[in-house]
mmCIF file of C-alpha atoms and ligand atoms in Angstrom:
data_model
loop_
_atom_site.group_PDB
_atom_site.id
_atom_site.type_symbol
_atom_site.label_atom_id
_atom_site.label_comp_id
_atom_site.label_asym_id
_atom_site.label_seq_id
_atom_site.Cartn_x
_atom_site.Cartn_y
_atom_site.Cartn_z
ATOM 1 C CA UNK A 1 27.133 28.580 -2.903
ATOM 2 C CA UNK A 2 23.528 27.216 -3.168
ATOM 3 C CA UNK A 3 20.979 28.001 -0.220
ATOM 4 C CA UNK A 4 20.555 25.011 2.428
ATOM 5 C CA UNK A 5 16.989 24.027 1.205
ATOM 6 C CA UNK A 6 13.891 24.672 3.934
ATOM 7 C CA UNK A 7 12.957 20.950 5.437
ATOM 8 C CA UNK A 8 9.628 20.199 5.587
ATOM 9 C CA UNK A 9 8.561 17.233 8.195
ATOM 10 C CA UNK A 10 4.191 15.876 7.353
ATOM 11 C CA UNK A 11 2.537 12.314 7.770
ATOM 12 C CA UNK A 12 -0.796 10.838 7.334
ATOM 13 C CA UNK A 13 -2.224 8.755 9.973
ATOM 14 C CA UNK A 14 -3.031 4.948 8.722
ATOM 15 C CA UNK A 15 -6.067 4.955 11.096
ATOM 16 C CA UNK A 16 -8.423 4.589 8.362
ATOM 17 C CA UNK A 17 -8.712 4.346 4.562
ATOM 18 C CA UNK A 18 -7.504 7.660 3.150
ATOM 19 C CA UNK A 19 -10.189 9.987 2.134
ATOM 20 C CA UNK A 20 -10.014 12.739 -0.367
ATOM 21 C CA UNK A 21 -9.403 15.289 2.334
ATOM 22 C CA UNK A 22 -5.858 13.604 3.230
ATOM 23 C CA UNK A 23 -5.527 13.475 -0.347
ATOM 24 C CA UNK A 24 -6.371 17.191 -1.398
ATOM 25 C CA UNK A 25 -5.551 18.819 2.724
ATOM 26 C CA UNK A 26 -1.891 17.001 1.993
ATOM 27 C CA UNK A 27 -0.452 14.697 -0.442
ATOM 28 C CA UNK A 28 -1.601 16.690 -3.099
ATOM 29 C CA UNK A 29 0.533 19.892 -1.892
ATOM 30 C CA UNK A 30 3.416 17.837 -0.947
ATOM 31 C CA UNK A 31 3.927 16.610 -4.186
ATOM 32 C CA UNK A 32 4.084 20.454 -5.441
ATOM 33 C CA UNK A 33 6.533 21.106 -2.702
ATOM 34 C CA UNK A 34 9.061 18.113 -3.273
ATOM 35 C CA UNK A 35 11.715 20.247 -5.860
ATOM 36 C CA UNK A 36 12.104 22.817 -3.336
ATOM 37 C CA UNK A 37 12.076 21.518 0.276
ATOM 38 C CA UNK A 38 14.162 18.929 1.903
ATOM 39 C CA UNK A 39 11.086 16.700 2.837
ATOM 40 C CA UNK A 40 10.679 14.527 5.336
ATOM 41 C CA UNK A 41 6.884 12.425 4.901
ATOM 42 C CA UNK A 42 6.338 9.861 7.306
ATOM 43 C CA UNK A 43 3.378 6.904 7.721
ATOM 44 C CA UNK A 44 2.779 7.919 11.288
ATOM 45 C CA UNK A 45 1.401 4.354 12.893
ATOM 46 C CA UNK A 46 2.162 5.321 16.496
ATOM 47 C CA UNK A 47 -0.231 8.144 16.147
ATOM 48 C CA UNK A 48 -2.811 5.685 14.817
ATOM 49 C CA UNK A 49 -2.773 3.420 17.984
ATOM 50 C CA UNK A 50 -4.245 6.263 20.000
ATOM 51 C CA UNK A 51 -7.523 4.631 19.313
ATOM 52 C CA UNK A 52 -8.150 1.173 18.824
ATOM 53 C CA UNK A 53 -6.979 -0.547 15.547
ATOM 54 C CA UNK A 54 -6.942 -4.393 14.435
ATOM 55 C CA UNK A 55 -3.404 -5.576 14.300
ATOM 56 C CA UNK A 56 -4.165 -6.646 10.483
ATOM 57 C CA UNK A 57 -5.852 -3.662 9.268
ATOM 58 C CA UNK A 58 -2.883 -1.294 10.319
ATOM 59 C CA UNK A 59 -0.654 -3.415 8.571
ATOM 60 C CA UNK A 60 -2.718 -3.200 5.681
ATOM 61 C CA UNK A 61 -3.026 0.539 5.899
ATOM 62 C CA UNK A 62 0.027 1.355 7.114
ATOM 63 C CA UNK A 63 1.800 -0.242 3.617
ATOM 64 C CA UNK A 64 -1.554 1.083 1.543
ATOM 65 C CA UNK A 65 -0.687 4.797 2.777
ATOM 66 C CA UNK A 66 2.868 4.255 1.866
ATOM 67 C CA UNK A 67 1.735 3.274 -1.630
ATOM 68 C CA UNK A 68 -0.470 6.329 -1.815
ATOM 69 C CA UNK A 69 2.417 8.900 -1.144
ATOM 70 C CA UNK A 70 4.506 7.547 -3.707
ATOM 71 C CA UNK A 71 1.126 6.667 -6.401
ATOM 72 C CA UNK A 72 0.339 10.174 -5.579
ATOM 73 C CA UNK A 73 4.062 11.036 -6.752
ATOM 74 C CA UNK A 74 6.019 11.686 -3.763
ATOM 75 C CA UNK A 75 9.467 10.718 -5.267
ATOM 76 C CA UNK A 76 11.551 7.936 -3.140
ATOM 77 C CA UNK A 77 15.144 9.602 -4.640
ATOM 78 C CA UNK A 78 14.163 13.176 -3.354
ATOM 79 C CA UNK A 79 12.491 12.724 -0.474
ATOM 80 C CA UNK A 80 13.105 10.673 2.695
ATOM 81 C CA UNK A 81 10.005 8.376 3.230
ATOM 82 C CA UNK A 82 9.516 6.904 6.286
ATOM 83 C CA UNK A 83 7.200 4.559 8.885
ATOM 84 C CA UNK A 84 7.202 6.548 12.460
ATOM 85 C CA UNK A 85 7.321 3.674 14.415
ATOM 86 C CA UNK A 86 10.538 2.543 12.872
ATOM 87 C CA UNK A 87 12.197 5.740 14.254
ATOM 88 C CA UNK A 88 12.833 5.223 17.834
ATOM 89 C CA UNK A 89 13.531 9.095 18.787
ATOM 90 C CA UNK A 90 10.138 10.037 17.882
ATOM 91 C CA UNK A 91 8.979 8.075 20.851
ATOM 92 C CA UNK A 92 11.980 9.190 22.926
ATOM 93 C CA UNK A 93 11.652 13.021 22.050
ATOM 94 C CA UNK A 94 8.019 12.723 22.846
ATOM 95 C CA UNK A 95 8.447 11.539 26.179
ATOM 96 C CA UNK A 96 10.693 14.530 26.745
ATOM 97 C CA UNK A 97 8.314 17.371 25.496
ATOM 98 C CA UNK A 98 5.779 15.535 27.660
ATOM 99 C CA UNK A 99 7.552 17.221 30.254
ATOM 100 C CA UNK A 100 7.520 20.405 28.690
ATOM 101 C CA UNK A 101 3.957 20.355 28.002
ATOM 102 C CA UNK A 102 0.728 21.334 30.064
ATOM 103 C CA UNK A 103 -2.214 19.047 30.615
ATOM 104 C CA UNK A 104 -4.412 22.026 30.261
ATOM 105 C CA UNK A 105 -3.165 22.971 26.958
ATOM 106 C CA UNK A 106 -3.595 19.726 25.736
ATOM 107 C CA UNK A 107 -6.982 19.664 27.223
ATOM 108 C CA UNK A 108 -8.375 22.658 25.267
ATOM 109 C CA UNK A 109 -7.318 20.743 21.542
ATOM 110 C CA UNK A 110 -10.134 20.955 19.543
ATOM 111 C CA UNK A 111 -9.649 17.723 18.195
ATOM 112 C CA UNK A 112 -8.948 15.735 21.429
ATOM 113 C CA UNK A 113 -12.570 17.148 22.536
ATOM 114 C CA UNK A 114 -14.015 16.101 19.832
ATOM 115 C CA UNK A 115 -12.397 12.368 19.380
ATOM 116 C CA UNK A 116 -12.495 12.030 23.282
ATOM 117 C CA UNK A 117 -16.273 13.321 23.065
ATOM 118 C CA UNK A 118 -16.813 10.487 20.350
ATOM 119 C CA UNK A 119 -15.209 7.659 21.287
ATOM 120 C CA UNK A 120 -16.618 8.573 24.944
ATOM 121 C CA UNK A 121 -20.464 8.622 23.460
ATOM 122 C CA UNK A 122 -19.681 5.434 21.318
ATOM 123 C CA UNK A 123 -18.955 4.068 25.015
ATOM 124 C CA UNK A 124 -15.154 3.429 24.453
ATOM 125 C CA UNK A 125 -12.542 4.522 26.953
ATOM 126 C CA UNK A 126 -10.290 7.691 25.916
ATOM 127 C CA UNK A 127 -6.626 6.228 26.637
ATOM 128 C CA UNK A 128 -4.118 9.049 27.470
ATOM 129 C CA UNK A 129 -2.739 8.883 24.226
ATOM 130 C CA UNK A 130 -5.280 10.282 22.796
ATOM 131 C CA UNK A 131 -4.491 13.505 24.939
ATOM 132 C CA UNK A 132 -0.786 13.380 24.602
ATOM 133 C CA UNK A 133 -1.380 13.235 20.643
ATOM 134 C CA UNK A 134 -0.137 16.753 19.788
ATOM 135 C CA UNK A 135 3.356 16.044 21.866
ATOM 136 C CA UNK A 136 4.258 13.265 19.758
ATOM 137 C CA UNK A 137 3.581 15.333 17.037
ATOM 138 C CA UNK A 138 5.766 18.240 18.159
ATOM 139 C CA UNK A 139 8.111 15.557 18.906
ATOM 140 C CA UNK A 140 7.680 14.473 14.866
ATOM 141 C CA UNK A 141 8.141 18.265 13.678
ATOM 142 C CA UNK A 142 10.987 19.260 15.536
ATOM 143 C CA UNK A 143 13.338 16.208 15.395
ATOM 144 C CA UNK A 144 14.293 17.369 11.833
ATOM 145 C CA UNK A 145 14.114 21.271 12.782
ATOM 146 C CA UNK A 146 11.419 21.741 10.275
ATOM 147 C CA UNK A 147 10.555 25.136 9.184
ATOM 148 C CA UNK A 148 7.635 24.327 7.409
ATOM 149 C CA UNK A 149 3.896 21.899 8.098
ATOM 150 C CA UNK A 150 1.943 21.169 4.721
ATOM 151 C CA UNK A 151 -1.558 19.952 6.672
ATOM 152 C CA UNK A 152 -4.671 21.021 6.360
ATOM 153 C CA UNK A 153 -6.487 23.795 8.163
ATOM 154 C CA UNK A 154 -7.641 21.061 11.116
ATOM 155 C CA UNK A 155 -3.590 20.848 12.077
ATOM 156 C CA UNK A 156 -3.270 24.783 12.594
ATOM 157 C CA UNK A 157 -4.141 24.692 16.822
ATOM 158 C CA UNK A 158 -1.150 20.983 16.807
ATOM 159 C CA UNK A 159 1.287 23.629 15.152
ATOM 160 C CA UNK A 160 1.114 26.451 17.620
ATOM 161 C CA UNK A 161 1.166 24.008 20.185
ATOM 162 C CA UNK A 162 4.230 22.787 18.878
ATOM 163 C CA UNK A 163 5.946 25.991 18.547
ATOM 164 C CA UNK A 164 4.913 27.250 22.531
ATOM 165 C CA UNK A 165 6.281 23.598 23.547
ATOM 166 C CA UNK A 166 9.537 24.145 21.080
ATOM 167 C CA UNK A 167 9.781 27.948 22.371
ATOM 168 C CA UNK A 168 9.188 27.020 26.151
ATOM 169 C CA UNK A 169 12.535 24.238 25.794
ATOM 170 C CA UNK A 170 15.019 26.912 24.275
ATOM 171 C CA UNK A 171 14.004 29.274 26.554
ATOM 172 C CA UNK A 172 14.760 26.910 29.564
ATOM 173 C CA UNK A 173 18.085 25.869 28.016
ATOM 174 C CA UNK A 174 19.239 27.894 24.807
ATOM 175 C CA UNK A 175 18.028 27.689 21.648
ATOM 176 C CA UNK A 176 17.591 24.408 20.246
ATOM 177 C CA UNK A 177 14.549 23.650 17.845
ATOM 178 C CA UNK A 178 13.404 25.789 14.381
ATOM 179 C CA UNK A 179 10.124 27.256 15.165
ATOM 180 C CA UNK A 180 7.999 25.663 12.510
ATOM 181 C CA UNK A 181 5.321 27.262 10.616
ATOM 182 C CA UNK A 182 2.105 25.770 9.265
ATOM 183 C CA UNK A 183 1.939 25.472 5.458
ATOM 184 C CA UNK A 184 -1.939 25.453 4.234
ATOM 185 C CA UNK A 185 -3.073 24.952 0.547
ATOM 186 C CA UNK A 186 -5.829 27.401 -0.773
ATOM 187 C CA UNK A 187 -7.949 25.070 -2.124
ATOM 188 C CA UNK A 188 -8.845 21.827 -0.242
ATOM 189 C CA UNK A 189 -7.560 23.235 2.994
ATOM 190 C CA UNK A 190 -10.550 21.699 4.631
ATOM 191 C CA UNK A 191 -12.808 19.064 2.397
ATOM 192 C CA UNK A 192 -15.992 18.719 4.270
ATOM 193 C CA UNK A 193 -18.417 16.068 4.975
ATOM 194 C CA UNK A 194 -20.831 14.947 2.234
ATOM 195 C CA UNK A 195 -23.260 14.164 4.734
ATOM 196 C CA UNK A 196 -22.699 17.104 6.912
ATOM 197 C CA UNK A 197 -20.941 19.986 5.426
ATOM 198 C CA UNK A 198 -20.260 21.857 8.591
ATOM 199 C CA UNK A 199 -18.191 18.782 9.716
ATOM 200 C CA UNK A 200 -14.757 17.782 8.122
ATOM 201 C CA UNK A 201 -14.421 14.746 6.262
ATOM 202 C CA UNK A 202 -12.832 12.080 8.341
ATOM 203 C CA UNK A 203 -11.479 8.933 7.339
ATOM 204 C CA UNK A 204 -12.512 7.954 10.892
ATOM 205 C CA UNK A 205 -16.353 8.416 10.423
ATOM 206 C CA UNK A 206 -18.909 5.774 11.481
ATOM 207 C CA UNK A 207 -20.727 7.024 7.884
ATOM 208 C CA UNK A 208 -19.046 5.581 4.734
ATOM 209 C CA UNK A 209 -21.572 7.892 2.418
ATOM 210 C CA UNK A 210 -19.608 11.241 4.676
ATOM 211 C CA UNK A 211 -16.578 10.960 2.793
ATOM 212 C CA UNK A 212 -14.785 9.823 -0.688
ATOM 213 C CA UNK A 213 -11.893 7.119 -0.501
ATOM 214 C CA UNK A 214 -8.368 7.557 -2.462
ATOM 215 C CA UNK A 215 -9.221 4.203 -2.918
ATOM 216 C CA UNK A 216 -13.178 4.750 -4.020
ATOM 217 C CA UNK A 217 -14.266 2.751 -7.785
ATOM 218 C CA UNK A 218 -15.730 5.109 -9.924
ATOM 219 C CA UNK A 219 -19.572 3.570 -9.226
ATOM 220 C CA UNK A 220 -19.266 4.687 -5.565
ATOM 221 C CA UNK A 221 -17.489 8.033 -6.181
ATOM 222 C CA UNK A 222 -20.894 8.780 -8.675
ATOM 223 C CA UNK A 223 -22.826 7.572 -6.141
ATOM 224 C CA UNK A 224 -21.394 9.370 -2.792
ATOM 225 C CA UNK A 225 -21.682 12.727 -4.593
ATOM 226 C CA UNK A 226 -25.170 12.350 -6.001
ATOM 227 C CA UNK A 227 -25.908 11.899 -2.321
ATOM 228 C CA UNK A 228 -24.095 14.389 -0.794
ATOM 229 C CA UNK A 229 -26.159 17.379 0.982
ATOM 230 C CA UNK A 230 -26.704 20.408 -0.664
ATOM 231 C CA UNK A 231 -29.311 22.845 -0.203
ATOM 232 C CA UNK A 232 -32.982 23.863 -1.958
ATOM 233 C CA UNK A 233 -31.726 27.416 -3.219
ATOM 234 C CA UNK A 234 -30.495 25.903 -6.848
ATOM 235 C CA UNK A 235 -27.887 27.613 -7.685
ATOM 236 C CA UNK A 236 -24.226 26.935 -7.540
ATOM 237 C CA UNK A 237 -22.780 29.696 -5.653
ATOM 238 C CA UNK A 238 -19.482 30.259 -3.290
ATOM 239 C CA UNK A 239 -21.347 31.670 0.360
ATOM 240 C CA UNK A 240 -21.612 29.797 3.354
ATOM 241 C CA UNK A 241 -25.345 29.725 3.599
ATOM 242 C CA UNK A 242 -24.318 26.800 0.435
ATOM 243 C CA UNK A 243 -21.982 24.865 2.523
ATOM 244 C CA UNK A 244 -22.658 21.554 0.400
ATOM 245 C CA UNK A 245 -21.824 23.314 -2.407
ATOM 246 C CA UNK A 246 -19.193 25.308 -1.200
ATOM 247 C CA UNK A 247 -17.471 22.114 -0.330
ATOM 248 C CA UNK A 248 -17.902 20.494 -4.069
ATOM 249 C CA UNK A 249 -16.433 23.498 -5.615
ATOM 250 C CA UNK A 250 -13.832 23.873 -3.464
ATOM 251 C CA UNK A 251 -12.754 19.630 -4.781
ATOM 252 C CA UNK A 252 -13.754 20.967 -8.312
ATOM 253 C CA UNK A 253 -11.124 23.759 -7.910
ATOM 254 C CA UNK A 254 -8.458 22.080 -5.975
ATOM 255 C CA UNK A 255 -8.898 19.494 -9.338
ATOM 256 C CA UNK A 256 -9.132 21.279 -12.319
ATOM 257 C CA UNK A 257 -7.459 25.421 -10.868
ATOM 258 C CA UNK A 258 -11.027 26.693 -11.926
ATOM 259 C CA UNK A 259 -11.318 29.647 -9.816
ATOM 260 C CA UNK A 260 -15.109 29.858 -8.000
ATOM 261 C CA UNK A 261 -15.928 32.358 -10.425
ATOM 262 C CA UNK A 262 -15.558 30.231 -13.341
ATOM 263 C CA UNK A 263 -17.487 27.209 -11.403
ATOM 264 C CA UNK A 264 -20.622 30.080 -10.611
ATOM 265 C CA UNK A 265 -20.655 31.117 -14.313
ATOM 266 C CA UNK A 266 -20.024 27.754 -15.921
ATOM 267 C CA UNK A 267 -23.340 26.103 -13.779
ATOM 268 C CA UNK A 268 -25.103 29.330 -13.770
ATOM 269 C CA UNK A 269 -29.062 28.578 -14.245
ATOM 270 C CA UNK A 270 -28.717 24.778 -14.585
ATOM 271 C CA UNK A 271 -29.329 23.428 -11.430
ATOM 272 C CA UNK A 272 -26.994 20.897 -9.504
ATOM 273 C CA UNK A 273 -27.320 17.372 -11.652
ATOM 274 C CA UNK A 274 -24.462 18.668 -14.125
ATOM 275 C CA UNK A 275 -22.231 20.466 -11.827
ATOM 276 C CA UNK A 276 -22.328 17.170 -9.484
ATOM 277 C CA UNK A 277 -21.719 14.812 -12.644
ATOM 278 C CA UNK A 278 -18.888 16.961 -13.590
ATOM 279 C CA UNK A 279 -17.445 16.977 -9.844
ATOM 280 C CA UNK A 280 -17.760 13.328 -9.681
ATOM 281 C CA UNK A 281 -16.147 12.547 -13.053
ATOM 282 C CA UNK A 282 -13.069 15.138 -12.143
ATOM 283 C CA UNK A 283 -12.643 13.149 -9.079
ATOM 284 C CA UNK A 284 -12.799 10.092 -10.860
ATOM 285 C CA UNK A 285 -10.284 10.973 -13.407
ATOM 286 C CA UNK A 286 -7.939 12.588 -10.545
ATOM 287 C CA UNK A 287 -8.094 9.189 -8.993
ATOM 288 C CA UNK A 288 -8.066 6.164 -11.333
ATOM 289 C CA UNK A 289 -4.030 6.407 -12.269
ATOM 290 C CA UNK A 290 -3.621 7.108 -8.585
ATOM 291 C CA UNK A 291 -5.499 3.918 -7.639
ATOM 292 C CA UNK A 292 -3.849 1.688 -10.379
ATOM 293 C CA UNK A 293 -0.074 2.758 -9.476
ATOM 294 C CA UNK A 294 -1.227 1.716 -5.903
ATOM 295 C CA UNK A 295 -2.047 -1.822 -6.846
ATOM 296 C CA UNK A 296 0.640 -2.053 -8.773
ATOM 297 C CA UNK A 297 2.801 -1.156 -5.912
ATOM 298 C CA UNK A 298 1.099 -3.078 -3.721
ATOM 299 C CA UNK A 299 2.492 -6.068 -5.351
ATOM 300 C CA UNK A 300 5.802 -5.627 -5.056
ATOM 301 C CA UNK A 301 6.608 -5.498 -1.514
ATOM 302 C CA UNK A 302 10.238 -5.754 -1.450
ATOM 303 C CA UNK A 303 10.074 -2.155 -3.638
ATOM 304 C CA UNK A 304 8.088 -0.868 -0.682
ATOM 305 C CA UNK A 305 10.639 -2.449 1.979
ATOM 306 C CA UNK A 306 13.444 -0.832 -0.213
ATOM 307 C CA UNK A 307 11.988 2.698 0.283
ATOM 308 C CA UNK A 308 10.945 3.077 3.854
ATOM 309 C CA UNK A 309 14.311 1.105 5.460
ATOM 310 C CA UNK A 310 16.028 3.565 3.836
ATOM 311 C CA UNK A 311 13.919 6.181 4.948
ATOM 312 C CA UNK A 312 13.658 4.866 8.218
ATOM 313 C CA UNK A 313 17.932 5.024 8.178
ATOM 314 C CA UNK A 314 18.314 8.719 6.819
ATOM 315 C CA UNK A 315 15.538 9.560 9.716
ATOM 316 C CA UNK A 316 16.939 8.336 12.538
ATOM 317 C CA UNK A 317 20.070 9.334 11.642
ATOM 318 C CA UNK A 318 19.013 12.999 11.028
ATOM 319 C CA UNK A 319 16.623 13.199 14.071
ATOM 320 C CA UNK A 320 19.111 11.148 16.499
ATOM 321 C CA UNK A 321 21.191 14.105 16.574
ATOM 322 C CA UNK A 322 18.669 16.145 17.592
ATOM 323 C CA UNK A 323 17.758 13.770 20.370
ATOM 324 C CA UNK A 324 20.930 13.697 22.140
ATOM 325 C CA UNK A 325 21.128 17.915 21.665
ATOM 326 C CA UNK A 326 17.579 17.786 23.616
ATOM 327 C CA UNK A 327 19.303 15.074 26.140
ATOM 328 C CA UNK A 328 22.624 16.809 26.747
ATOM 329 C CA UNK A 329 21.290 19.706 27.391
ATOM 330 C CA UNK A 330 18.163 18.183 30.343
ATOM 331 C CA UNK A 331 21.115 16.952 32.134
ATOM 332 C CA UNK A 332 21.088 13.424 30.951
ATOM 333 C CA UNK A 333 24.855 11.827 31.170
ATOM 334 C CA UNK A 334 25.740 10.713 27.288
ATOM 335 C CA UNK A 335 26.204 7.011 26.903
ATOM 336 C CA UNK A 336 29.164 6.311 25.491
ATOM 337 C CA UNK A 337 28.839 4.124 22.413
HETATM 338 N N1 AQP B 401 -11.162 16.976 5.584
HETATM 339 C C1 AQP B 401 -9.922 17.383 5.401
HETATM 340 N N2 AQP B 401 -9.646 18.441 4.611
HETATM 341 C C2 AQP B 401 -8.368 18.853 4.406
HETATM 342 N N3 AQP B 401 -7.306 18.247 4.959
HETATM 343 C C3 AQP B 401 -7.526 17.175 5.747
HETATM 344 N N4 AQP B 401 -6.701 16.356 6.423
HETATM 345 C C4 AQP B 401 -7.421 15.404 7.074
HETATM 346 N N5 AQP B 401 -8.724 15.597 6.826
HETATM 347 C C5 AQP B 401 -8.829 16.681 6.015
HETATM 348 C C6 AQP B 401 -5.254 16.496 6.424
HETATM 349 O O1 AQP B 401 -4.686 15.211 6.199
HETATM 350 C C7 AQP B 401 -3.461 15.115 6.907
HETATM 351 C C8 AQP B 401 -3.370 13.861 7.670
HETATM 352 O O2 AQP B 401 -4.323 13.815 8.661
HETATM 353 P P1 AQP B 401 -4.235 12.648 9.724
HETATM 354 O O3 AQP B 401 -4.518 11.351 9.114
HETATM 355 O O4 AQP B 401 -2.959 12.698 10.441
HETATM 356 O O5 AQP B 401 -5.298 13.027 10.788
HETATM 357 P P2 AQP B 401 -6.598 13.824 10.731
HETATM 358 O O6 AQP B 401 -6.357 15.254 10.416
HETATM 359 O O7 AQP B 401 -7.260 13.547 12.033
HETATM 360 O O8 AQP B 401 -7.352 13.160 9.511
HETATM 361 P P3 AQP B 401 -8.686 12.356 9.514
HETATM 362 O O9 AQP B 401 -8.953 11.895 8.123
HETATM 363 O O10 AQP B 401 -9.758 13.143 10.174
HETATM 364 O O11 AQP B 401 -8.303 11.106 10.369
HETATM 365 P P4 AQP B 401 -8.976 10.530 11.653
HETATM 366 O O12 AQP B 401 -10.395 10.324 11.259
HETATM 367 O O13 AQP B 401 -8.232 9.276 11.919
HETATM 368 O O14 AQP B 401 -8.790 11.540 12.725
HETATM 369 C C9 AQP B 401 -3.350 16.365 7.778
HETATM 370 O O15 AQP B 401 -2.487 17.259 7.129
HETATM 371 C C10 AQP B 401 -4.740 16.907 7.795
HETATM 372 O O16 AQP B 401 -4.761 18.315 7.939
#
């Protein structure tokens, strides 16, 4: 009898035009991992809204991203494709791990101080959401009893805080959710900033010159890396005291499998005008059929409608029975339907 496949449960956020870090941190592994895993990848609006967006734009983005995962190759027949906010037990389970879940815990999330830090300095108001972000994300994860994240390294402090919250329900009841485990590519794990290397690129940043767009023409991708920050020393080397570089050949890599070996002896003694043209044109040419298949797709929006109702049906139907597990066993009375 053939093994019950490993599910694996990611999204992408549509709370900004995706950058090359969504693209190499995610997409680009799930597509590697489709054959094998029972995959569950999901447009995840309601995790958008916990900052501002314009009505308009999320529609925009939220069908855009949609194209992306399948331009990118994520295959409609294999996997189940999905917009979150089309699910109703993702909100439902979330409210439930809310009250399984510590304020304090979610306090000390590295990227709720940071977002709550910036939208606080930019003079904006930091709506609970914001805080409760990692719940609805456990909430996400566990609803299909996932055993396995694909994200990139910035998603490794939302997974343990998904397995404590996962852990602390069985142990009050009995055992009841897979403890899931993070999944993080080698290369592109964490693409950083252009402008500031210790950062990671955002889609979110105030700077459009900080990161590269899936959705970047070839004149801007040339121009946003002969910008980018390096360093005086000259020499294309793999050591943090490069971090500008470090960060190009870790896209160069993730691209072409060059190991950093083969980069350092490849650029050896020739400065950084080749080895940035080079980066920029195996961007470009990683892109352009990504971008085209995305237009394409963009105009035919009953294709699109096709793919995530019936994502949206196989979800809810899947994570629905996980809901009313969680419910039965809190002490809620089943409805009879
Ligand atoms: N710079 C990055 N390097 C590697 N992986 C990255 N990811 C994001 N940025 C990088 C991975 O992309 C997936 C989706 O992320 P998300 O949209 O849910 O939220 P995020 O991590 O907060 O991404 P952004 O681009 O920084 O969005 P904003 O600016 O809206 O917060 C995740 O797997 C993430 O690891």
């Amino acid at each position: 009898m053939e093994d019950k496949k490993k599910v694996i449960f990611s999204g992408i956020q549509p709370s900004g035009n995706l950058t090359i870090g969504n693209y190499f941190g995610a997409l680009k592994n799930w597509v590697k991992l489709q054959d094998k895993y029972d995959c569950y990848f999901c447009v995840v609006d309601l995790h958008a809204i916990t900052v501002r967006q314009e009505p308009k734009d999320l529609r925009r983005r939220t069908l855009e991203v949609l194209a992306i995962y399948l331009a990118a190759g994520i295959d409609p027949e294999k996997n189940t494709i999905f917009i979150q906010s089309h699910v109703p037990t993702h909100s439902e389970a979330a409210w439930l791990l809310n009250c399984f879940t510590y304020v304090g815990e979610l306090e000390r999330m590295t990227q709720y101080k940071s977002k709550s830090k910036k939208y606080g300095a930019e003079g904006g108001t930091v709506s609970a959401g914001l805080l409760n972000y990692p719940v609805l994300m456990a909430a996400d994860i566990l609803l299909y009893n996932t055993d396995l994240v694909p994200v990139g390294k910035d998603q490794t402090q939302h997974i343990e805080i998904t397995r404590d919250i996962a852990e602390r329900f069985n142990n009050a009841y009995s055992p009841t959710f897979t403890l899931p485990e993070g999944y993080i590519p080698e290369d592109g794990a964490k693409i950083m900033d252009l402008q500031d290397p210790t950062k990671k690129m955002s889609k979110s940043s105030n700077n459009p010159n900080s990161y590269i767009l899936i959705m970047d023409n070839p004149e801007v991708i040339r121009k946003k890396i002969n910008r980018c920050v390096t360093d005086s020393l000259g020499k294309v080397r793999y050591a943090d005291d490069q971090p500008g570089i470090k960060n190009l050949m870790n896209i160069l890599s993730a691209i072409t499998g060059m190991s950093h070996e083969t980069i350092e002896s490849k650029y050896e003694n020739k400065g950084y005008a080749e080895f940035k043209n080079d980066t920029a044109e195996a961007i470009i040419k990683e892109l352009t059929p990504i971008q085209n298949k995305v237009n394409e797709l963009l105009g035919d929006k009953k294709y699109l409608e096709d793919i995530y109702k019936k994502g949206a049906e196989k979800a809810y139907y899947v994570s629905n029975k996980i809901l009313r597990k969680m419910q039965k066993k809190i002490g809620f009375i089943p409805v009879s339907r």
